[in-house]
Amino acid sequence: MQSDSANDPSRHHGRIFLLSHMRAFTSLAGHILGSHPRINGYYEMHISYEDAAALDRQLDAFLEGDALKPGSRYLFDKLLHNDYAFQPERLGLPDMKILVSMLEPEHTIKSIVNLFAQKEVDDLYASPVEAANYYIERIGTLAEFSRTTNQPYYYFDAELFQRAPEQLLPKLSHWLELDSPLSERYQIFSHTGKARKGDSSPRIHSGCIDRTPVDYSHVPVPEKVLNEAREVYRECRRQIIEKAADSALLDRN
């Protein structure tokens, strides 16, 4: 389906982009955002955004399985991998909201290893070293984005989605200029739990935020690997927060 009519109002939807990495509660974030009546989309579309034509590709991909909500304002996508470029300055969007989020390294790396170790075939990210390399490279790209973009963005620690949504969601609602607040309860959609669409665990089907921590203590990661990731995380997080228009941070005390 091609959206080639200049008068098609769907082409004038604003965009919300979440820039993050794997295993950072981004499926939960997408479902909560996508359940709001003003927001369409909830999963990763695996699209590069390098020019305005990407916006048509995004809309067409969304409309293959879903319909735009009447009276909605935004279309959402998340970018979790360096394979997909993001150049917001070239999109020509007057209505765009950018969110940047990271999760601390130990939980993230162990979660990646645990997920990919369950695959029926050997996967690169079942290796702690390769999972850590992905994480380090990805958060480095997020920090580079923060240093080079001229677009305002909102940063939040990903842990807040599970640990303190009552603090985070009102702030996101305000930043996104929503006319009603985001809720801790969310819809189950057509692609919920499907491969390459986000979290495939039973937790995502609950329809509400599950605050029960997941224990990955059984996943071994060399301390040297974790220490390197922790150092990179601290510096990238510092840079991203410094350049953010606003932020929501986890109280680590």
Tab-separated table of C-alpha atoms in Angstrom:
chain	number	residue	atom	x	y	z
A	1	MET	CA	0.000	0.000	0.000
A	2	GLN	CA	1.488	3.327	-1.004
A	3	SER	CA	0.607	6.554	0.796
A	4	ASP	CA	1.083	8.799	-2.217
A	5	SER	CA	-1.734	11.273	-1.678
A	6	ALA	CA	-0.504	14.621	-0.439
A	7	ASN	CA	-3.908	15.095	1.158
A	8	ASP	CA	-3.766	11.841	3.126
A	9	PRO	CA	-3.901	12.983	6.775
A	10	SER	CA	-2.008	9.864	7.871
A	11	ARG	CA	1.113	11.299	6.263
A	12	HIS	CA	0.983	14.205	8.671
A	13	HIS	CA	1.155	12.133	11.832
A	14	GLY	CA	4.003	13.096	14.103
A	15	ARG	CA	6.558	10.497	15.150
A	16	ILE	CA	7.862	9.126	18.422
A	17	PHE	CA	11.230	7.393	18.214
A	18	LEU	CA	12.693	5.384	21.092
A	19	LEU	CA	16.458	4.902	20.775
A	20	SER	CA	17.684	2.141	23.047
A	21	HIS	CA	19.117	-1.403	22.979
A	22	MET	CA	17.943	-4.986	23.344
A	23	ARG	CA	16.550	-6.193	26.686
A	24	ALA	CA	15.888	-2.712	28.068
A	25	PHE	CA	12.125	-3.025	28.662
A	26	THR	CA	11.518	-1.558	25.207
A	27	SER	CA	8.682	-3.983	24.413
A	28	LEU	CA	6.978	-2.888	27.615
A	29	ALA	CA	7.611	0.751	26.712
A	30	GLY	CA	6.231	0.245	23.204
A	31	HIS	CA	3.076	-1.437	24.476
A	32	ILE	CA	2.390	1.275	27.037
A	33	LEU	CA	2.953	4.027	24.483
A	34	GLY	CA	1.060	2.194	21.741
A	35	SER	CA	-1.948	1.673	23.994
A	36	HIS	CA	-2.506	5.420	24.298
A	37	PRO	CA	-5.345	6.652	22.029
A	38	ARG	CA	-3.079	9.276	20.476
A	39	ILE	CA	-0.229	6.864	19.598
A	40	ASN	CA	-0.043	4.196	16.881
A	41	GLY	CA	2.612	1.484	16.865
A	42	TYR	CA	4.271	-0.568	19.582
A	43	TYR	CA	6.941	-2.802	17.990
A	44	GLU	CA	10.296	-2.475	16.237
A	45	MET	CA	9.838	-1.977	12.489
A	46	HIS	CA	13.508	-2.519	11.512
A	47	ILE	CA	13.680	0.586	9.304
A	48	SER	CA	16.468	3.106	8.775
A	49	TYR	CA	15.416	6.741	8.938
A	50	GLU	CA	17.744	8.662	6.648
A	51	ASP	CA	15.253	10.727	4.619
A	52	ALA	CA	11.559	11.583	4.409
A	53	ALA	CA	10.832	8.518	2.246
A	54	ALA	CA	11.459	6.364	5.324
A	55	LEU	CA	8.340	7.843	6.913
A	56	ASP	CA	6.211	6.474	4.065
A	57	ARG	CA	7.863	3.059	4.448
A	58	GLN	CA	7.137	3.144	8.162
A	59	LEU	CA	3.496	4.030	7.626
A	60	ASP	CA	3.051	1.381	4.930
A	61	ALA	CA	4.618	-1.266	7.184
A	62	PHE	CA	2.314	-0.318	10.026
A	63	LEU	CA	-0.799	-0.365	7.854
A	64	GLU	CA	-0.063	-3.913	6.690
A	65	GLY	CA	-1.341	-5.230	10.005
A	66	ASP	CA	-2.925	-2.333	11.857
A	67	ALA	CA	-5.098	0.733	11.327
A	68	LEU	CA	-4.488	4.285	12.466
A	69	LYS	CA	-6.589	5.266	15.464
A	70	PRO	CA	-9.147	8.008	14.787
A	71	GLY	CA	-7.883	11.303	16.153
A	72	SER	CA	-4.397	9.966	16.813
A	73	ARG	CA	-1.326	12.164	16.622
A	74	TYR	CA	1.765	9.947	16.530
A	75	LEU	CA	3.282	6.869	14.926
A	76	PHE	CA	5.851	5.076	17.107
A	77	ASP	CA	8.977	3.093	16.312
A	78	LYS	CA	12.004	1.989	18.281
A	79	LEU	CA	15.587	1.546	17.081
A	80	LEU	CA	17.698	-0.932	19.039
A	81	HIS	CA	20.477	-1.841	16.615
A	82	ASN	CA	23.292	-0.041	14.841
A	83	ASP	CA	22.166	-1.698	11.589
A	84	TYR	CA	19.466	0.975	11.329
A	85	ALA	CA	20.477	4.589	10.782
A	86	PHE	CA	18.644	7.489	12.370
A	87	GLN	CA	19.091	10.999	11.011
A	88	PRO	CA	16.147	13.026	12.343
A	89	GLU	CA	17.400	16.275	10.830
A	90	ARG	CA	16.758	14.848	7.360
A	91	LEU	CA	13.196	13.673	7.971
A	92	GLY	CA	11.521	17.059	7.633
A	93	LEU	CA	9.178	16.342	10.547
A	94	PRO	CA	7.609	19.306	12.339
A	95	ASP	CA	6.169	17.047	15.049
A	96	MET	CA	8.760	14.615	16.390
A	97	LYS	CA	9.555	13.347	19.872
A	98	ILE	CA	12.777	11.462	20.565
A	99	LEU	CA	13.269	9.266	23.623
A	100	VAL	CA	16.654	7.783	24.586
A	101	SER	CA	16.932	5.041	27.189
A	102	MET	CA	19.544	2.654	28.579
A	103	LEU	CA	19.604	-0.163	31.128
A	104	GLU	CA	22.608	-0.927	33.332
A	105	PRO	CA	25.036	-3.459	31.805
A	106	GLU	CA	25.034	-6.514	34.068
A	107	HIS	CA	21.303	-7.183	33.849
A	108	THR	CA	21.272	-6.360	30.142
A	109	ILE	CA	24.163	-8.568	29.107
A	110	LYS	CA	22.965	-11.531	31.166
A	111	SER	CA	19.455	-11.105	29.774
A	112	ILE	CA	20.767	-11.110	26.197
A	113	VAL	CA	22.846	-14.233	26.820
A	114	ASN	CA	19.944	-15.997	28.516
A	115	LEU	CA	17.572	-15.185	25.652
A	116	PHE	CA	19.838	-16.258	22.813
A	117	ALA	CA	21.122	-19.373	24.606
A	118	GLN	CA	17.559	-20.718	24.329
A	119	LYS	CA	17.621	-20.633	20.524
A	120	GLU	CA	17.584	-23.979	18.753
A	121	VAL	CA	20.667	-23.010	16.756
A	122	ASP	CA	23.869	-21.471	18.059
A	123	ASP	CA	23.558	-17.703	18.165
A	124	LEU	CA	26.289	-15.093	18.359
A	125	TYR	CA	24.711	-13.340	21.329
A	126	ALA	CA	24.661	-16.490	23.438
A	127	SER	CA	28.313	-15.605	24.061
A	128	PRO	CA	28.789	-13.170	26.983
A	129	VAL	CA	31.646	-11.494	25.145
A	130	GLU	CA	29.588	-10.935	21.986
A	131	ALA	CA	26.555	-9.795	23.981
A	132	ALA	CA	28.771	-7.295	25.794
A	133	ASN	CA	30.293	-6.128	22.505
A	134	TYR	CA	26.812	-5.463	21.112
A	135	TYR	CA	25.858	-3.541	24.252
A	136	ILE	CA	29.026	-1.444	24.301
A	137	GLU	CA	28.783	-0.602	20.614
A	138	ARG	CA	25.108	0.257	20.839
A	139	ILE	CA	25.315	2.573	23.844
A	140	GLY	CA	28.352	4.179	22.236
A	141	THR	CA	26.174	4.991	19.227
A	142	LEU	CA	23.510	6.448	21.517
A	143	ALA	CA	26.136	8.674	23.139
A	144	GLU	CA	27.392	9.747	19.715
A	145	PHE	CA	23.832	10.645	18.745
A	146	SER	CA	23.555	12.810	21.856
A	147	ARG	CA	26.761	14.648	20.975
A	148	THR	CA	25.915	15.316	17.335
A	149	THR	CA	22.155	15.843	17.090
A	150	ASN	CA	20.526	19.247	17.140
A	151	GLN	CA	17.161	17.686	18.016
A	152	PRO	CA	15.885	17.785	21.606
A	153	TYR	CA	15.444	14.410	23.267
A	154	TYR	CA	14.261	13.012	26.592
A	155	TYR	CA	16.470	10.518	28.433
A	156	PHE	CA	15.234	8.008	31.006
A	157	ASP	CA	16.834	5.100	32.838
A	158	ALA	CA	15.075	2.012	31.493
A	159	GLU	CA	14.810	0.471	34.980
A	160	LEU	CA	12.127	3.056	35.796
A	161	PHE	CA	9.606	1.322	33.538
A	162	GLN	CA	9.548	-1.652	35.888
A	163	ARG	CA	10.655	-0.193	39.224
A	164	ALA	CA	8.900	3.183	39.332
A	165	PRO	CA	6.405	3.641	36.491
A	166	GLU	CA	4.332	5.925	38.728
A	167	GLN	CA	7.250	8.386	38.525
A	168	LEU	CA	8.182	7.871	34.884
A	169	LEU	CA	4.849	7.742	33.074
A	170	PRO	CA	3.600	11.207	34.107
A	171	LYS	CA	6.900	12.701	32.947
A	172	LEU	CA	6.721	10.940	29.590
A	173	SER	CA	3.090	11.978	29.189
A	174	HIS	CA	4.119	15.600	29.691
A	175	TRP	CA	7.109	15.397	27.338
A	176	LEU	CA	4.993	13.820	24.609
A	177	GLU	CA	2.272	16.448	25.117
A	178	LEU	CA	-0.442	13.841	25.532
A	179	ASP	CA	-3.940	14.950	26.472
A	180	SER	CA	-4.377	12.029	28.880
A	181	PRO	CA	-1.786	10.155	30.955
A	182	LEU	CA	-0.006	6.973	29.989
A	183	SER	CA	-1.236	3.964	31.945
A	184	GLU	CA	0.527	1.017	33.589
A	185	ARG	CA	-2.013	-1.213	31.836
A	186	TYR	CA	-1.676	-1.888	28.127
A	187	GLN	CA	-3.323	-3.662	25.208
A	188	ILE	CA	-2.299	-6.956	23.644
A	189	PHE	CA	-1.779	-6.377	19.920
A	190	SER	CA	-1.587	-8.529	16.805
A	191	HIS	CA	2.229	-8.751	16.917
A	192	THR	CA	2.607	-9.025	20.702
A	193	GLY	CA	5.108	-11.737	21.560
A	194	LYS	CA	6.022	-12.554	17.962
A	195	ALA	CA	9.618	-13.109	16.829
A	196	ARG	CA	11.427	-9.955	15.672
A	197	LYS	CA	8.597	-7.844	17.094
A	198	GLY	CA	9.961	-7.620	20.634
A	199	ASP	CA	9.717	-9.565	23.872
A	200	SER	CA	8.434	-13.101	23.292
A	201	SER	CA	8.199	-14.115	26.959
A	202	PRO	CA	4.844	-14.768	28.690
A	203	ARG	CA	5.309	-11.604	30.788
A	204	ILE	CA	4.503	-9.308	27.859
A	205	HIS	CA	1.044	-10.927	27.579
A	206	SER	CA	0.017	-9.887	31.105
A	207	GLY	CA	-1.399	-6.529	29.986
A	208	CYS	CA	0.146	-4.637	32.884
A	209	ILE	CA	3.574	-3.873	34.277
A	210	ASP	CA	5.015	-6.857	36.145
A	211	ARG	CA	7.373	-5.489	38.790
A	212	THR	CA	8.767	-8.914	39.714
A	213	PRO	CA	12.541	-8.840	39.083
A	214	VAL	CA	13.968	-11.513	36.795
A	215	ASP	CA	16.939	-13.352	38.273
A	216	TYR	CA	19.804	-13.947	35.860
A	217	SER	CA	22.335	-14.952	38.525
A	218	HIS	CA	22.708	-18.323	36.786
A	219	VAL	CA	24.182	-16.646	33.690
A	220	PRO	CA	27.983	-16.410	33.956
A	221	VAL	CA	29.713	-13.318	32.561
A	222	PRO	CA	33.457	-12.733	33.116
A	223	GLU	CA	34.073	-9.900	35.565
A	224	LYS	CA	36.525	-8.284	33.151
A	225	VAL	CA	33.771	-8.099	30.534
A	226	LEU	CA	31.317	-6.598	33.014
A	227	ASN	CA	33.823	-4.051	34.287
A	228	GLU	CA	34.505	-2.792	30.774
A	229	ALA	CA	30.803	-2.513	30.054
A	230	ARG	CA	30.185	-0.693	33.346
A	231	GLU	CA	32.874	1.866	32.560
A	232	VAL	CA	31.485	2.539	29.077
A	233	TYR	CA	27.942	2.734	30.439
A	234	ARG	CA	28.856	5.318	33.075
A	235	GLU	CA	30.535	7.582	30.534
A	236	CYS	CA	27.854	7.201	27.846
A	237	ARG	CA	25.087	7.808	30.352
A	238	ARG	CA	26.846	10.926	31.630
A	239	GLN	CA	27.164	12.331	28.119
A	240	ILE	CA	23.571	11.539	27.177
A	241	ILE	CA	22.133	13.099	30.340
A	242	GLU	CA	24.307	16.182	29.878
A	243	LYS	CA	22.879	16.855	26.403
A	244	ALA	CA	19.275	15.833	27.109
A	245	ALA	CA	16.519	18.435	27.086
A	246	ASP	CA	15.097	16.666	30.146
A	247	SER	CA	15.503	13.341	31.902
A	248	ALA	CA	14.097	10.876	34.420
A	249	LEU	CA	16.784	9.141	36.471
A	250	LEU	CA	16.781	6.189	38.792
A	251	ASP	CA	17.549	6.973	42.426
A	252	ARG	CA	20.496	4.677	43.050
A	253	ASN	CA	20.834	5.493	46.758
